[in-house]
């Protein structure tokens, strides 16, 4: 499925776990993440994911971890989970040095296509940290809408990071899949 300029999409395997952890961490945490615009380094310290978390997504029934490769190198990923009439979109990461060039849009379009084609999903759901205005705006430009439905950030659970501010929570964003 490789095109001269485009990425290849495939499902993750156990052999990809370390590379995927590195990718996700590089996109969201620490100084390396500042090369891209999706960094959470100003609001969260600590980890974004770990090998166990990635392995769990790979192994969960009705779930898939989509790997995106370019020239044999993993450059992006996202989680898709079948939840009845909708699909959940998560663990979305694009290599910081490739952000802003359209790869994220291509990954989202493929994820939405797969959710419709494979599961008959009529909506895509995701949760975003509510203070991430730039990221939420990016999703809104892709057809997602804010619902105002909030869930608490798991303060005290360092598997999700170490918050640098007290007002973090997740907002549900939804997009109809026509």
C-alpha positions as a LaTeX table, in Angstrom:
\begin{tabular}{lrrr}
\hline
Residue & $x$ (\AA) & $y$ (\AA) & $z$ (\AA) \\
\hline
Unk1 & 0.00 & 0.00 & 0.00 \\
Unk2 & 3.07 & 2.27 & $-0.21$ \\
Unk3 & 2.97 & 5.17 & $-2.64$ \\
Unk4 & 6.10 & 7.11 & $-3.62$ \\
Unk5 & 5.22 & 10.03 & $-1.33$ \\
Unk6 & 2.56 & 8.55 & 0.91 \\
Unk7 & 2.63 & 6.53 & 4.07 \\
Unk8 & 1.93 & 2.83 & 4.58 \\
Unk9 & $-0.72$ & 1.82 & 7.12 \\
Unk10 & $-0.74$ & $-1.47$ & 9.01 \\
Unk11 & $-1.77$ & $-2.92$ & 12.36 \\
Unk12 & 0.83 & $-2.83$ & 15.13 \\
Unk13 & 2.51 & $-6.00$ & 16.38 \\
Unk14 & 4.42 & $-6.76$ & 19.58 \\
Unk15 & 7.63 & $-6.06$ & 17.65 \\
Unk16 & 6.53 & $-2.39$ & 17.30 \\
Unk17 & 5.96 & $-1.71$ & 21.01 \\
Unk18 & 9.28 & 0.02 & 21.82 \\
Unk19 & 9.20 & 2.16 & 18.66 \\
Unk20 & 5.60 & 3.18 & 19.37 \\
Unk21 & 6.35 & 4.15 & 22.98 \\
Unk22 & 9.26 & 6.27 & 21.72 \\
Unk23 & 7.07 & 7.91 & 19.06 \\
Unk24 & 4.24 & 8.77 & 21.47 \\
Unk25 & 6.64 & 10.09 & 24.11 \\
Unk26 & 8.51 & 12.20 & 21.53 \\
Unk27 & 5.26 & 13.77 & 20.29 \\
Unk28 & 3.96 & 14.81 & 23.72 \\
Unk29 & 6.62 & 14.89 & 26.43 \\
Unk30 & 9.95 & 16.51 & 27.14 \\
Unk31 & 12.10 & 18.81 & 25.07 \\
Unk32 & 11.98 & 16.60 & 21.96 \\
Unk33 & 8.22 & 17.22 & 21.75 \\
Unk34 & 8.79 & 20.97 & 21.41 \\
Unk35 & 9.95 & 20.39 & 17.81 \\
Unk36 & 6.27 & 19.83 & 16.98 \\
Unk37 & 3.13 & 21.72 & 17.98 \\
Unk38 & 1.32 & 18.88 & 19.85 \\
Unk39 & 3.59 & 19.00 & 22.90 \\
Unk40 & 2.09 & 18.68 & 26.36 \\
Unk41 & 5.43 & 19.50 & 28.01 \\
Unk42 & 4.03 & 22.72 & 29.53 \\
Unk43 & 1.09 & 20.99 & 31.24 \\
Unk44 & 2.37 & 17.48 & 32.02 \\
Unk45 & 5.63 & 15.86 & 33.06 \\
Unk46 & 6.30 & 12.14 & 33.26 \\
Unk47 & 5.21 & 9.55 & 30.74 \\
Unk48 & 2.41 & 9.58 & 28.18 \\
Unk49 & 2.38 & 5.81 & 27.73 \\
Unk50 & 4.49 & 2.74 & 28.44 \\
Unk51 & 5.12 & $-0.66$ & 26.82 \\
Unk52 & 2.33 & $-2.28$ & 28.86 \\
Unk53 & $-0.19$ & 0.35 & 27.73 \\
Unk54 & 0.76 & $-0.04$ & 24.07 \\
Unk55 & 0.69 & $-3.84$ & 24.30 \\
Unk56 & $-2.77$ & $-3.68$ & 25.89 \\
Unk57 & $-4.14$ & $-1.68$ & 22.93 \\
Unk58 & $-2.63$ & $-4.18$ & 20.48 \\
Unk59 & $-4.16$ & $-7.16$ & 22.32 \\
Unk60 & $-7.63$ & $-5.77$ & 23.18 \\
Unk61 & $-10.48$ & $-7.27$ & 21.14 \\
Unk62 & $-12.35$ & $-4.72$ & 18.98 \\
Unk63 & $-9.28$ & $-2.50$ & 19.12 \\
Unk64 & $-6.43$ & $-1.84$ & 16.75 \\
Unk65 & $-3.31$ & 0.24 & 16.88 \\
Unk66 & $-2.67$ & 1.62 & 13.42 \\
Unk67 & 1.01 & 2.10 & 12.56 \\
Unk68 & 2.02 & 4.56 & 9.88 \\
Unk69 & 5.35 & 4.01 & 8.14 \\
Unk70 & 7.30 & 6.07 & 5.66 \\
Unk71 & 10.40 & 4.53 & 4.06 \\
Unk72 & 10.29 & 1.67 & 6.58 \\
Unk73 & 10.24 & 3.95 & 9.64 \\
Unk74 & 7.30 & 4.37 & 12.03 \\
Unk75 & 6.28 & 8.04 & 11.78 \\
Unk76 & 2.74 & 8.08 & 13.23 \\
Unk77 & 0.14 & 5.95 & 14.98 \\
Unk78 & $-3.38$ & 5.98 & 16.35 \\
Unk79 & $-5.65$ & 3.71 & 18.35 \\
Unk80 & $-9.09$ & 2.73 & 17.08 \\
Unk81 & $-11.58$ & 0.97 & 19.32 \\
Unk82 & $-14.99$ & $-0.32$ & 18.26 \\
Unk83 & $-17.64$ & 0.78 & 20.75 \\
Unk84 & $-21.03$ & $-0.13$ & 19.35 \\
Unk85 & $-22.22$ & 2.48 & 16.84 \\
Unk86 & $-19.11$ & 4.62 & 17.28 \\
Unk87 & $-15.37$ & 4.20 & 17.24 \\
Unk88 & $-12.94$ & 5.74 & 19.73 \\
Unk89 & $-9.83$ & 7.48 & 18.38 \\
Unk90 & $-6.83$ & 7.76 & 20.69 \\
Unk91 & $-3.07$ & 7.42 & 21.15 \\
Unk92 & $-2.66$ & 9.69 & 18.11 \\
Unk93 & 0.96 & 10.66 & 17.53 \\
Unk94 & 2.92 & 12.10 & 14.63 \\
Unk95 & 6.70 & 12.42 & 14.74 \\
Unk96 & 7.41 & 16.03 & 15.89 \\
Unk97 & 9.68 & 16.77 & 12.93 \\
Unk98 & 6.90 & 15.76 & 10.50 \\
Unk99 & 4.07 & 17.70 & 12.13 \\
Unk100 & 2.40 & 20.45 & 10.13 \\
Unk101 & 2.92 & 18.79 & 6.74 \\
Unk102 & $-0.43$ & 16.99 & 6.35 \\
Unk103 & 0.50 & 13.56 & 7.73 \\
Unk104 & $-1.88$ & 13.90 & 10.70 \\
Unk105 & $-4.78$ & 14.72 & 8.36 \\
Unk106 & $-3.98$ & 11.63 & 6.28 \\
Unk107 & $-3.86$ & 9.41 & 9.38 \\
Unk108 & $-7.21$ & 10.74 & 10.64 \\
Unk109 & $-8.84$ & 10.24 & 7.24 \\
Unk110 & $-7.62$ & 6.62 & 7.10 \\
Unk111 & $-8.75$ & 5.97 & 10.69 \\
Unk112 & $-12.21$ & 7.35 & 9.91 \\
Unk113 & $-12.39$ & 5.29 & 6.70 \\
Unk114 & $-11.43$ & 2.10 & 8.56 \\
Unk115 & $-13.95$ & 2.73 & 11.37 \\
Unk116 & $-16.74$ & 3.08 & 8.79 \\
Unk117 & $-15.62$ & 0.23 & 6.52 \\
Unk118 & $-14.61$ & $-2.36$ & 9.13 \\
Unk119 & $-17.09$ & $-1.65$ & 11.92 \\
Unk120 & $-19.90$ & 0.37 & 10.35 \\
Unk121 & $-19.24$ & 3.15 & 12.86 \\
Unk122 & $-21.42$ & 6.21 & 12.38 \\
Unk123 & $-19.40$ & 8.48 & 14.69 \\
Unk124 & $-15.83$ & 8.92 & 15.86 \\
Unk125 & $-15.27$ & 9.90 & 19.50 \\
Unk126 & $-12.11$ & 11.15 & 21.17 \\
Unk127 & $-11.14$ & 12.85 & 24.39 \\
Unk128 & $-8.75$ & 15.79 & 24.51 \\
Unk129 & $-7.33$ & 17.65 & 27.51 \\
Unk130 & $-9.70$ & 20.62 & 27.66 \\
Unk131 & $-6.96$ & 23.27 & 27.97 \\
Unk132 & $-5.41$ & 22.19 & 24.65 \\
Unk133 & $-7.14$ & 24.93 & 22.64 \\
Unk134 & $-4.76$ & 24.71 & 19.65 \\
Unk135 & $-5.25$ & 20.97 & 19.34 \\
Unk136 & $-9.04$ & 21.18 & 19.80 \\
Unk137 & $-9.17$ & 23.86 & 17.07 \\
Unk138 & $-7.24$ & 21.54 & 14.75 \\
Unk139 & $-9.79$ & 18.77 & 15.37 \\
Unk140 & $-12.69$ & 21.19 & 14.87 \\
Unk141 & $-11.28$ & 22.10 & 11.44 \\
Unk142 & $-11.50$ & 18.38 & 10.66 \\
Unk143 & $-15.21$ & 18.18 & 11.55 \\
Unk144 & $-15.08$ & 17.30 & 15.25 \\
Unk145 & $-17.29$ & 19.22 & 17.64 \\
Unk146 & $-16.89$ & 19.96 & 21.32 \\
Unk147 & $-19.61$ & 18.36 & 23.42 \\
Unk148 & $-18.88$ & 20.05 & 26.76 \\
Unk149 & $-18.94$ & 16.55 & 28.28 \\
Unk150 & $-16.00$ & 16.37 & 30.68 \\
Unk151 & $-14.30$ & 13.54 & 32.54 \\
Unk152 & $-11.73$ & 14.09 & 35.29 \\
Unk153 & $-8.01$ & 13.84 & 34.64 \\
Unk154 & $-6.60$ & 10.88 & 36.60 \\
Unk155 & $-4.56$ & 12.94 & 39.09 \\
Unk156 & $-2.27$ & 10.70 & 41.09 \\
Unk157 & $-2.01$ & 8.02 & 38.38 \\
Unk158 & 1.45 & 8.64 & 36.94 \\
Unk159 & 0.78 & 6.30 & 34.00 \\
Unk160 & $-1.00$ & 9.34 & 32.47 \\
Unk161 & 1.68 & 11.87 & 33.38 \\
Unk162 & 2.40 & 14.23 & 36.24 \\
Unk163 & 0.20 & 17.33 & 35.96 \\
Unk164 & 1.82 & 20.74 & 36.16 \\
Unk165 & $-1.53$ & 22.49 & 36.78 \\
Unk166 & $-4.69$ & 21.74 & 38.78 \\
Unk167 & $-7.38$ & 22.31 & 36.10 \\
Unk168 & $-6.90$ & 19.39 & 33.71 \\
Unk169 & $-9.83$ & 17.33 & 32.46 \\
Unk170 & $-10.81$ & 15.56 & 29.28 \\
Unk171 & $-13.48$ & 16.82 & 26.89 \\
Unk172 & $-15.34$ & 14.52 & 24.53 \\
Unk173 & $-15.15$ & 15.51 & 20.86 \\
Unk174 & $-17.43$ & 13.83 & 18.31 \\
Unk175 & $-17.55$ & 13.66 & 14.51 \\
Unk176 & $-20.29$ & 12.06 & 12.42 \\
Unk177 & $-18.88$ & 9.61 & 9.87 \\
Unk178 & $-21.03$ & 10.05 & 6.76 \\
\hline
\end{tabular}
